PDB file of C-alpha atoms in Angstrom:
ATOM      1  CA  UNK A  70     125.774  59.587  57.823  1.00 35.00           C
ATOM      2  CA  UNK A  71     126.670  61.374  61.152  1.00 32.00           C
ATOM      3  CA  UNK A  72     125.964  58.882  63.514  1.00 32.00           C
ATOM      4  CA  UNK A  73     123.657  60.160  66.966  1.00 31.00           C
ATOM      5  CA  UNK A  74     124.150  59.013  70.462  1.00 31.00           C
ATOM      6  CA  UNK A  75     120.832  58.762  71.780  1.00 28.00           C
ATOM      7  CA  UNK A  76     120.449  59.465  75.804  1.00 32.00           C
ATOM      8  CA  UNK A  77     118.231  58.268  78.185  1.00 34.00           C
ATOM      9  CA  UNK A  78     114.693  60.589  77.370  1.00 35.00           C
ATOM     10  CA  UNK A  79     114.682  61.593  81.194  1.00 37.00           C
ATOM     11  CA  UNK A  80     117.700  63.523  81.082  1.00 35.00           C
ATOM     12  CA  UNK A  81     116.727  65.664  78.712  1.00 38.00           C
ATOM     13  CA  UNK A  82     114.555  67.821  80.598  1.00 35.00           C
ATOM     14  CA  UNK A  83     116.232  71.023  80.057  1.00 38.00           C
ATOM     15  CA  UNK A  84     114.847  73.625  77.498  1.00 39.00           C
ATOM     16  CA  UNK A  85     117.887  73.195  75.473  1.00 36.00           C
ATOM     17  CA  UNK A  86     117.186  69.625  74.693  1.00 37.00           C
ATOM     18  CA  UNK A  87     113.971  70.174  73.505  1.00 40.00           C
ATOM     19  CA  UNK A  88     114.472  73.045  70.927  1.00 41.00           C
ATOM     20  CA  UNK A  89     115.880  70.811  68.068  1.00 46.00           C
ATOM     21  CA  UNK A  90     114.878  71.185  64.441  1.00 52.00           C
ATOM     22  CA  UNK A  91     114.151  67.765  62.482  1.00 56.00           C
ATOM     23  CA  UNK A  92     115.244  66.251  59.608  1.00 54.00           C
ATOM     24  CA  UNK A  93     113.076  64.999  56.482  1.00 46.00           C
ATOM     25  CA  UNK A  94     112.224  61.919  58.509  1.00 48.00           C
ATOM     26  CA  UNK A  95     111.607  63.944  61.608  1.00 51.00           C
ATOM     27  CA  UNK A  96     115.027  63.039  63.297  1.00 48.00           C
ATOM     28  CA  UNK A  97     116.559  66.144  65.736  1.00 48.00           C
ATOM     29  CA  UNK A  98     119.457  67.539  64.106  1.00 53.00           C
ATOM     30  CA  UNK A  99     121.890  69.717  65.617  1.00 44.00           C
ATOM     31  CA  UNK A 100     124.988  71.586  64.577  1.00 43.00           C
ATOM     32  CA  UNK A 101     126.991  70.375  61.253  1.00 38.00           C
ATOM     33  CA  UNK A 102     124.541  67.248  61.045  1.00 39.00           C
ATOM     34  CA  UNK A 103     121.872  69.583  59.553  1.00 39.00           C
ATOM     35  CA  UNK A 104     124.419  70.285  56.887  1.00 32.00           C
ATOM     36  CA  UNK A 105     125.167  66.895  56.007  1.00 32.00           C
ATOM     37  CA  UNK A 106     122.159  65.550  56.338  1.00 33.00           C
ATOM     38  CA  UNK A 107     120.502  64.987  52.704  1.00 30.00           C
ATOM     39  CA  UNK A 108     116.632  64.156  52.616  1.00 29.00           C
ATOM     40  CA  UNK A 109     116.661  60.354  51.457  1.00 33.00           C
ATOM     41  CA  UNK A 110     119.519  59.170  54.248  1.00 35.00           C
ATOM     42  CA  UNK A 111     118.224  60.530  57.402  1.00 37.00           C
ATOM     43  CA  UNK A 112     115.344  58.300  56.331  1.00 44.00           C
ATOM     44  CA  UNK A 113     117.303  55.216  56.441  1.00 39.00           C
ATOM     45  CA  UNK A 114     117.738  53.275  59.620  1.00 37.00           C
ATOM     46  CA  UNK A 115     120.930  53.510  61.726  1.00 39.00           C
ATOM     47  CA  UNK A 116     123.235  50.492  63.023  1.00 37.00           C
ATOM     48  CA  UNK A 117     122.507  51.454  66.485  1.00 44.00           C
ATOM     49  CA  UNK A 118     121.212  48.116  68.617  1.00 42.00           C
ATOM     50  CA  UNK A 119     120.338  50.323  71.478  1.00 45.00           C
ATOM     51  CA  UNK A 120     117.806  52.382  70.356  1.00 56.00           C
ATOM     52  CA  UNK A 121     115.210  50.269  70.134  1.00 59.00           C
ATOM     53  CA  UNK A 122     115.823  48.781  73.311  1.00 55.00           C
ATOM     54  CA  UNK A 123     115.707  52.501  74.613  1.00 53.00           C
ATOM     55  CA  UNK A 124     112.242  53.102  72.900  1.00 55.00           C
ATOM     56  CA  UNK A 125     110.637  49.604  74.044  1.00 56.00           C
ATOM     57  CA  UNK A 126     111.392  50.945  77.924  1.00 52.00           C
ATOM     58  CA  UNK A 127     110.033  54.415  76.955  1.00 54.00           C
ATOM     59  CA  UNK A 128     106.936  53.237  74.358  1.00 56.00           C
ATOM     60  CA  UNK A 129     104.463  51.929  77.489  1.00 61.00           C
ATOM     61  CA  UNK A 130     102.011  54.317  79.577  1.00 63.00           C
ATOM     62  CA  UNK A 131     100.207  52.237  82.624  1.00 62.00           C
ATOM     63  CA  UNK A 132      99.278  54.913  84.579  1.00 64.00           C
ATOM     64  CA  UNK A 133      98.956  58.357  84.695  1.00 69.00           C
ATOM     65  CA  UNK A 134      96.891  61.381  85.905  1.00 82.00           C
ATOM     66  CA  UNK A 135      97.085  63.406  82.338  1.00 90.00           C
ATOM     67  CA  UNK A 136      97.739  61.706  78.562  1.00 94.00           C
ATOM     68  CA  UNK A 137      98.551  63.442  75.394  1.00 96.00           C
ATOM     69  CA  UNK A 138      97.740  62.442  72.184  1.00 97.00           C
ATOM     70  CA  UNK A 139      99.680  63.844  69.188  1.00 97.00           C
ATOM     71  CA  UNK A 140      98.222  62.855  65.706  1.00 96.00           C
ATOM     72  CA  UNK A 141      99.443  63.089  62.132  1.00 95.00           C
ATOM     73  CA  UNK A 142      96.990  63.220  59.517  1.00 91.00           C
ATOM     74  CA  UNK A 143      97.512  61.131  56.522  1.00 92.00           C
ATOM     75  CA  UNK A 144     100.747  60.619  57.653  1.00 95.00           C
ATOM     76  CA  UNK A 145     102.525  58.860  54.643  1.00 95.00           C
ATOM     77  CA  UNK A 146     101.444  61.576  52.495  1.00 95.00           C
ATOM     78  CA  UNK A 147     103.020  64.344  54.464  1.00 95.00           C
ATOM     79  CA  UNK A 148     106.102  61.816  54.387  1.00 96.00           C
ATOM     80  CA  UNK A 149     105.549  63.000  50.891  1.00 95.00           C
ATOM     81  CA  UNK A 150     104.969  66.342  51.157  1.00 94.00           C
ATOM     82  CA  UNK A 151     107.888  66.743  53.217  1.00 93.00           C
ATOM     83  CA  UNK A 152     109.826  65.806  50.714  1.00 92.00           C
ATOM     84  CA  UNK A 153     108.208  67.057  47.131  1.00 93.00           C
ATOM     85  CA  UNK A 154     106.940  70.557  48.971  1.00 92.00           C
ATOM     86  CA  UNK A 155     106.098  71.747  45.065  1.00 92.00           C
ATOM     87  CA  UNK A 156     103.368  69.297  45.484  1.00 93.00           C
ATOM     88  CA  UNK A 157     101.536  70.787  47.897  1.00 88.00           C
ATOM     89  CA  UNK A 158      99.585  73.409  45.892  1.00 88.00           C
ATOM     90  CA  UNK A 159      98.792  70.588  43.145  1.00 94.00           C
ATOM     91  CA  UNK A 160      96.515  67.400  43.471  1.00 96.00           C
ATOM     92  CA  UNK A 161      98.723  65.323  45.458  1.00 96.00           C
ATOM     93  CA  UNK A 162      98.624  61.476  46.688  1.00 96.00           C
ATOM     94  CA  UNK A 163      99.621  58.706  48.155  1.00 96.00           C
ATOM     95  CA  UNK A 164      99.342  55.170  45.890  1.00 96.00           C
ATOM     96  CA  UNK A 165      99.414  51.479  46.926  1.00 95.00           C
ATOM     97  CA  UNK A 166     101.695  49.973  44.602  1.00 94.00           C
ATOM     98  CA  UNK A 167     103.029  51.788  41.103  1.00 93.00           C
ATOM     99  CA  UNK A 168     100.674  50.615  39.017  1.00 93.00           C
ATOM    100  CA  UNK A 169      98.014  52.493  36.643  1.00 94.00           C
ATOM    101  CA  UNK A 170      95.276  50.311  38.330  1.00 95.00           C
ATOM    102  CA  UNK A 171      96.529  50.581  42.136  1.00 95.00           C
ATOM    103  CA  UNK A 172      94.046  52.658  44.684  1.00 95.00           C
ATOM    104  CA  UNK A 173      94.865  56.187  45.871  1.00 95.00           C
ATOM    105  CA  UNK A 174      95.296  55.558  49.762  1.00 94.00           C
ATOM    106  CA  UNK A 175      95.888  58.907  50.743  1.00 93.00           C
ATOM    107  CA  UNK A 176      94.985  62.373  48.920  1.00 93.00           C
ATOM    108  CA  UNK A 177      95.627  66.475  49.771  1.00 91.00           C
ATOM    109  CA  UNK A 178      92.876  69.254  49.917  1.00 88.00           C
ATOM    110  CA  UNK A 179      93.872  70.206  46.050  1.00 92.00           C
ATOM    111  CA  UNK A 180      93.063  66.835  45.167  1.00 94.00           C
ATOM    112  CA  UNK A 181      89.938  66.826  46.795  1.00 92.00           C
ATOM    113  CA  UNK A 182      88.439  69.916  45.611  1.00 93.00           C
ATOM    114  CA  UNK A 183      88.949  68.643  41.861  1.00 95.00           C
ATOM    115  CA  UNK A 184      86.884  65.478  42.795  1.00 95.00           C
ATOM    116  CA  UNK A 185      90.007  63.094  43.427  1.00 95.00           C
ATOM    117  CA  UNK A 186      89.108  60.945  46.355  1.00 93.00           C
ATOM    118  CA  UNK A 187      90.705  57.976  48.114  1.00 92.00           C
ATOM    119  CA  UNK A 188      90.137  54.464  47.043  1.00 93.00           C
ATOM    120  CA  UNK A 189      90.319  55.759  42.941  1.00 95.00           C
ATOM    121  CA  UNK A 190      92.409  53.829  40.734  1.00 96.00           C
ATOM    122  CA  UNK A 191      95.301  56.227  40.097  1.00 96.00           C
ATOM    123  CA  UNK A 192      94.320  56.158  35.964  1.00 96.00           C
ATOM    124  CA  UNK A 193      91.029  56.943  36.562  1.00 97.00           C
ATOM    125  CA  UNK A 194      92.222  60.096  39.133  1.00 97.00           C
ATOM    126  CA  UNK A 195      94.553  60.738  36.044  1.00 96.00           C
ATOM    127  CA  UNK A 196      91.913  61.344  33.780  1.00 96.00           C
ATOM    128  CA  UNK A 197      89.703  63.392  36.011  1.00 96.00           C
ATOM    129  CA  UNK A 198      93.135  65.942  36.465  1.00 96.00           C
ATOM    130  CA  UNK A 199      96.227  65.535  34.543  1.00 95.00           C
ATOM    131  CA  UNK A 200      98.420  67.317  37.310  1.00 95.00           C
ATOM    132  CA  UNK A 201      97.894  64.400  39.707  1.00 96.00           C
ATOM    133  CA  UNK A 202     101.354  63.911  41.228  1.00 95.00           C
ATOM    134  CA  UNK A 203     101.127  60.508  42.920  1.00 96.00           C
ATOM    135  CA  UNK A 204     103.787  58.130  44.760  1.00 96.00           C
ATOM    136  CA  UNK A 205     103.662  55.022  46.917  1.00 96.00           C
ATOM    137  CA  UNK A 206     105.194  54.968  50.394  1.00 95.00           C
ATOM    138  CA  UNK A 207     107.451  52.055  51.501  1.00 95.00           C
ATOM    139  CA  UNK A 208     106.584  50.271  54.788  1.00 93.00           C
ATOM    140  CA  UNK A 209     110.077  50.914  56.115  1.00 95.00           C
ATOM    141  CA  UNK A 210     110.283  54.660  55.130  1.00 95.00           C
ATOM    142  CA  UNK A 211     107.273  54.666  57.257  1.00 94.00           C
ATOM    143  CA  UNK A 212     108.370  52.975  60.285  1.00 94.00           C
ATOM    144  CA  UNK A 213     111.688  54.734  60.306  1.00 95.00           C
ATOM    145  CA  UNK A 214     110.149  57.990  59.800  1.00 95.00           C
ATOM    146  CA  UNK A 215     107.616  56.623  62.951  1.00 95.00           C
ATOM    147  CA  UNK A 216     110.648  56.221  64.767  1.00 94.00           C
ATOM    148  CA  UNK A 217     112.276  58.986  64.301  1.00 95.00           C
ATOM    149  CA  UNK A 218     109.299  60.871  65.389  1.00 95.00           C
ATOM    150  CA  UNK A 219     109.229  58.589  68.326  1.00 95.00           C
ATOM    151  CA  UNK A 220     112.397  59.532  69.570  1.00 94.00           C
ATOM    152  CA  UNK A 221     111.944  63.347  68.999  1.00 95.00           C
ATOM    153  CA  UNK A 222     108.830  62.805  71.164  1.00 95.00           C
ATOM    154  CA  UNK A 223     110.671  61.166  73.774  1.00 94.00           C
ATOM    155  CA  UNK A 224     112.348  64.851  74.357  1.00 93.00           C
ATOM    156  CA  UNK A 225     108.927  66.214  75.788  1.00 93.00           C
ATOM    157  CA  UNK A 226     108.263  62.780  78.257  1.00 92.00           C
ATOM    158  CA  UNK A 227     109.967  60.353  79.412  1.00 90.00           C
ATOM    159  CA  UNK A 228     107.114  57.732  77.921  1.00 92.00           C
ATOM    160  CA  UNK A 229     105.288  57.802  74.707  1.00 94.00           C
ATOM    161  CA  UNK A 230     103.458  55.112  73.266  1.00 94.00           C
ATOM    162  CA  UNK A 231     102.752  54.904  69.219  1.00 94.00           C
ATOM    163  CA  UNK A 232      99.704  53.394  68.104  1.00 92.00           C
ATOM    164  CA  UNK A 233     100.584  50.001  66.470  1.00 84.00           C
ATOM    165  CA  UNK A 234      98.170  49.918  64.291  1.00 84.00           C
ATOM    166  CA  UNK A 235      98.040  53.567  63.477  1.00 89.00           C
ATOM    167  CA  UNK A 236     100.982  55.186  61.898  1.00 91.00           C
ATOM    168  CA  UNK A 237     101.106  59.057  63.048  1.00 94.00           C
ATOM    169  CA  UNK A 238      99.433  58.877  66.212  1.00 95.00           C
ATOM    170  CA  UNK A 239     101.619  58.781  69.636  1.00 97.00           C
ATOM    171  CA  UNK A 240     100.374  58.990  73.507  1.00 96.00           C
ATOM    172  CA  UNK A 241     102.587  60.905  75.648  1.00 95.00           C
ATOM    173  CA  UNK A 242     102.531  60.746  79.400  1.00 93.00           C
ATOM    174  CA  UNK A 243     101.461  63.856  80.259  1.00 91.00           C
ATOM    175  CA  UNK A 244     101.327  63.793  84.084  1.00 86.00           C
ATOM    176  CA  UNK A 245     103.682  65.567  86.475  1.00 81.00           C
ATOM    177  CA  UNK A 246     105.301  67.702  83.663  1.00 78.00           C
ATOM    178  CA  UNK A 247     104.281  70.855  85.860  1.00 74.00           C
ATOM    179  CA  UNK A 248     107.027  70.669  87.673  1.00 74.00           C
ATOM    180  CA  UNK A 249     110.096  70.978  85.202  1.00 74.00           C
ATOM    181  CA  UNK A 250     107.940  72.130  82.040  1.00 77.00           C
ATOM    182  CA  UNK A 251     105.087  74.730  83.307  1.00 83.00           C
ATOM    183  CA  UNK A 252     101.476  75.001  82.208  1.00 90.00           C
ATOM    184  CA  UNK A 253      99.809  71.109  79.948  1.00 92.00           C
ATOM    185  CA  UNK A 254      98.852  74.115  77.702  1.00 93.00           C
ATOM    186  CA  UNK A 255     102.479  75.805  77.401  1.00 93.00           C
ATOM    187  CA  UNK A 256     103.932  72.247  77.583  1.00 94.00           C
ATOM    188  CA  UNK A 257     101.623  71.188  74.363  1.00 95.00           C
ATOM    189  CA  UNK A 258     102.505  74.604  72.719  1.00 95.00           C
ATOM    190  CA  UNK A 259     106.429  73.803  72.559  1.00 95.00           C
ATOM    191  CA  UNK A 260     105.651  70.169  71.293  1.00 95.00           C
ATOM    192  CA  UNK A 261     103.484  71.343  68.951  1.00 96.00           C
ATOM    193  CA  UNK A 262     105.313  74.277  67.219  1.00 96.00           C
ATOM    194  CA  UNK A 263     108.217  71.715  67.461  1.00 95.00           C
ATOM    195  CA  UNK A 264     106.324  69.776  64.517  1.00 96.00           C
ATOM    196  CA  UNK A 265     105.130  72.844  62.657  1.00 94.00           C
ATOM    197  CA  UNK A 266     108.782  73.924  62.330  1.00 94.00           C
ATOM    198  CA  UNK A 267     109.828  70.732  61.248  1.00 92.00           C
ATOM    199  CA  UNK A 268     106.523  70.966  58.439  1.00 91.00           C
ATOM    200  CA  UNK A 269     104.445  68.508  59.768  1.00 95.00           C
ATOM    201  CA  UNK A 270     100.350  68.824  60.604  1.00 94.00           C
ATOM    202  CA  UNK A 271      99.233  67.438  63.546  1.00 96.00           C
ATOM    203  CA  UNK A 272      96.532  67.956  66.431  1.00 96.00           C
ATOM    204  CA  UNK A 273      98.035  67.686  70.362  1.00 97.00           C
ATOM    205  CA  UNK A 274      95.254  67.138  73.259  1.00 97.00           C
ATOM    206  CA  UNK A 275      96.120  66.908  76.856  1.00 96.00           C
ATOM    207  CA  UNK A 276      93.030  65.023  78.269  1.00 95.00           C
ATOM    208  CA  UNK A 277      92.331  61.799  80.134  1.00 94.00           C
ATOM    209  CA  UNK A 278      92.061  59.025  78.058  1.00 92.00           C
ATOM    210  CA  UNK A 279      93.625  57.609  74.909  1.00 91.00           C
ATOM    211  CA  UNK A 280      90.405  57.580  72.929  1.00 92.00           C
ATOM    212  CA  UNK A 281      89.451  60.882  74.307  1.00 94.00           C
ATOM    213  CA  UNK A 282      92.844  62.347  73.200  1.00 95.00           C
ATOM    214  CA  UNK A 283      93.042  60.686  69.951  1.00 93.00           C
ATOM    215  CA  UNK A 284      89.523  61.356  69.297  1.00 93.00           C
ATOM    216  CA  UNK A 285      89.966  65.248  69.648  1.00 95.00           C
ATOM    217  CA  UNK A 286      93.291  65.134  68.200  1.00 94.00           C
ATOM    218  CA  UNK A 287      92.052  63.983  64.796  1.00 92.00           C
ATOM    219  CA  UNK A 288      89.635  66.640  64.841  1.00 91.00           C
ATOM    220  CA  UNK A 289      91.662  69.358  64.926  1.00 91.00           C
ATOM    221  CA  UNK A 290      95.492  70.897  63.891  1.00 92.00           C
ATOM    222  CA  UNK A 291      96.257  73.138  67.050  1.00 94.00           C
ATOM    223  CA  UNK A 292      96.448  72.679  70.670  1.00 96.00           C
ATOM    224  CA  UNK A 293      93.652  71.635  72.842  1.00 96.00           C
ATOM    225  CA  UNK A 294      93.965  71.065  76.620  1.00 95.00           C
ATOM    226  CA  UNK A 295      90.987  69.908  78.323  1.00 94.00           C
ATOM    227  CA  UNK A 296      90.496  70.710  82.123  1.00 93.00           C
ATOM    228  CA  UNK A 297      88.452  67.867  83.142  1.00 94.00           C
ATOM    229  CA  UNK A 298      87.141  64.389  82.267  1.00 93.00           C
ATOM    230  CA  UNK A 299      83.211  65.797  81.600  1.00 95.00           C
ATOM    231  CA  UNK A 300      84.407  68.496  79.207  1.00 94.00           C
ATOM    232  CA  UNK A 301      86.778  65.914  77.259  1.00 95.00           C
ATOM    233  CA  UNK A 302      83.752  63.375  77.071  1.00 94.00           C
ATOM    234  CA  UNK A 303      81.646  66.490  75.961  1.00 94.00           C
ATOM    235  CA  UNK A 304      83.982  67.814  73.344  1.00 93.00           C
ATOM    236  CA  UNK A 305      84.088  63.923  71.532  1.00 93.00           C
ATOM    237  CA  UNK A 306      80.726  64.020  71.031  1.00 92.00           C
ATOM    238  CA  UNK A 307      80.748  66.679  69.173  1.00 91.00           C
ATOM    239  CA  UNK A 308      83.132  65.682  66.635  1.00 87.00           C
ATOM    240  CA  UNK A 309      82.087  64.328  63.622  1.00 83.00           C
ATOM    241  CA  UNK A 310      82.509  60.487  62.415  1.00 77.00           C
ATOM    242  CA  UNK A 311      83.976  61.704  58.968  1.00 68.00           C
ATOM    243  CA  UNK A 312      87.159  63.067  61.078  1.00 67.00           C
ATOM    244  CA  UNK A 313      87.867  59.934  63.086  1.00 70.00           C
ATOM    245  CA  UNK A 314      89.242  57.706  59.657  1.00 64.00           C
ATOM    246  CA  UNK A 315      87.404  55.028  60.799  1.00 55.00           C
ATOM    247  CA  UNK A 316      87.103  51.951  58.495  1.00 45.00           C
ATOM    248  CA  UNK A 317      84.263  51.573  56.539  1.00 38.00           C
ATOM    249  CA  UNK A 318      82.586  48.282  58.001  1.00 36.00           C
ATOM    250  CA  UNK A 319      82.457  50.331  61.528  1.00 42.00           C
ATOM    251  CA  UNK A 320      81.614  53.340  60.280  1.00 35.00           C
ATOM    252  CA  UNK A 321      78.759  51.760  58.884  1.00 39.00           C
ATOM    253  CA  UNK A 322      77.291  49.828  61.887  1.00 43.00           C
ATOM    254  CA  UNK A 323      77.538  53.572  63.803  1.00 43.00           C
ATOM    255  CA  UNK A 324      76.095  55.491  60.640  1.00 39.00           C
ATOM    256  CA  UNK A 325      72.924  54.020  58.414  1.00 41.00           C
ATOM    257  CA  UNK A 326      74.613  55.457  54.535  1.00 44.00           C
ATOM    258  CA  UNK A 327      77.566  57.086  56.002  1.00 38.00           C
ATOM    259  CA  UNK A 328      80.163  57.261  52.740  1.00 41.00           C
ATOM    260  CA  UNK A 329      83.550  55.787  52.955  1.00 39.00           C
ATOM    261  CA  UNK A 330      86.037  57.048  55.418  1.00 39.00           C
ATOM    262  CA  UNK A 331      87.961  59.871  53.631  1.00 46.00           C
ATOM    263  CA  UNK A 332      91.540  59.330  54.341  1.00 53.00           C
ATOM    264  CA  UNK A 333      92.491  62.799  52.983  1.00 52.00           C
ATOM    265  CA  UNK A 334      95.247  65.294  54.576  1.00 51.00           C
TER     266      UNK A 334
END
């Protein structure tokens, strides 16, 4: 593999730097790499000690006027996707171990509308459609691919912070950025199309707060900048509990019979 120097995110500011198609594990590739780059090794991590010293200084927001969110929905699955794209017209998913009996973690819109839902055991989702094309996803495919996103992030602010816990979802500092990037909306717009050209799904919000962001960002796949604090708290209440993937034991306490979270694409 071609290996990549990795610069320091603020000095890549210029337009340049941030019109860079990804890889399959959402890695910027430029020139001959994209040519030598096959799907399964730009998924594999890189000797390279420095980088993730470089995305510990970078992967902290304390304080800012104006925070992104940028989430991923199902995010293993598009992993998938990404990588099987004659899946995506046919009841797709994501398993937890390969195993007849293992739960379906993650599942596509085909799947869905046949009546295959999340938490199935992958032979019973078998018998309800034969064309179920099901895999698992690794824990370091994941993280690498998390990474790699990471870093491609890094090209649109100098600090972005992924959510631990919740693979697919990133914070971006989005204060300031007027000044060498233009508009939060036009800003948002490049980020955004940057993922849609490298196939992913995602919703980007420029708001006020990380549960705000993230909140809104779930709820949608386009761009949404909000213009003040009242009309982000407004726009969260009006998005539906079913969107947010919450788990089931707090879904329940905020919802009397609410069904199971549907972690679907």
């Amino acid at each position: 593999m071609v290996r990549r120097a990795f610069p320091e995110a603020h000095r890549r500011v210029g337009a340049e730097a941030r019109r860079v198609p990804l890889d399959e594990a959402g890695e910027p590739v430029t020139g001959g790499e994209a040519a030598d780059c096959e799907a399964a090794g730009c998924e594999e991590a890189e000797d390279d000690s420095a980088r993730p010293a470089l995305l510990a200084r970078a992967a902290s927001i304390h304080r800012t006027d104006r925070i992104a969110c940028v989430a991923l929905p199902a995010f293993p699955l598009q992993l998938v996707l990404r990588r099987q794209p004659d899946w995506r017209g046919e009841p797709a998913a994501v398993v937890e171990q390969d195993n007849p009996l293992a739960p379906l973690l993650w599942v596509n819109e085909a799947a869905l509308r046949v009546g295959i839902l999340p938490g199935m055991r992958y032979a019973a989702a078998l018998s309800v459609d034969h064309r179920l094309r099901a895999t698992t996803v690794t824990d370091t495919r994941r993280d690498q691919a998390v990474a790699a996103l990471h870093r491609h992030l890094l090209r649109y602010s100098p600090r972005v912070e992924p959510a631990g816990d919740d693979p697919g979802v990133f914070w971006l500092d989005a204060g300031g950025l007027e000044r060498v990037d233009g508009t939060p909306r036009q800003w948002a717009a490049r980020l955004w199309q940057s993922l849609q050209r490298a196939h992913f799904t995602a919703g980007v919000t420029v708001g006020y707060s990380r549960f705000g962001t993230c909140c809104l960002s779930r709820a949608h796949r386009e761009v949404l900048v909000l213009d003040a604090p009242a009309a982000e708290q407004a726009a969260c209440r009006r998005v539906p509990l079913s969107r947010l993937d919450l788990a089931a034991a707090a879904r329940a306490t905020r919802s009397s019979g609410a069904d199971a979270p549907s972690r679907n694409e």
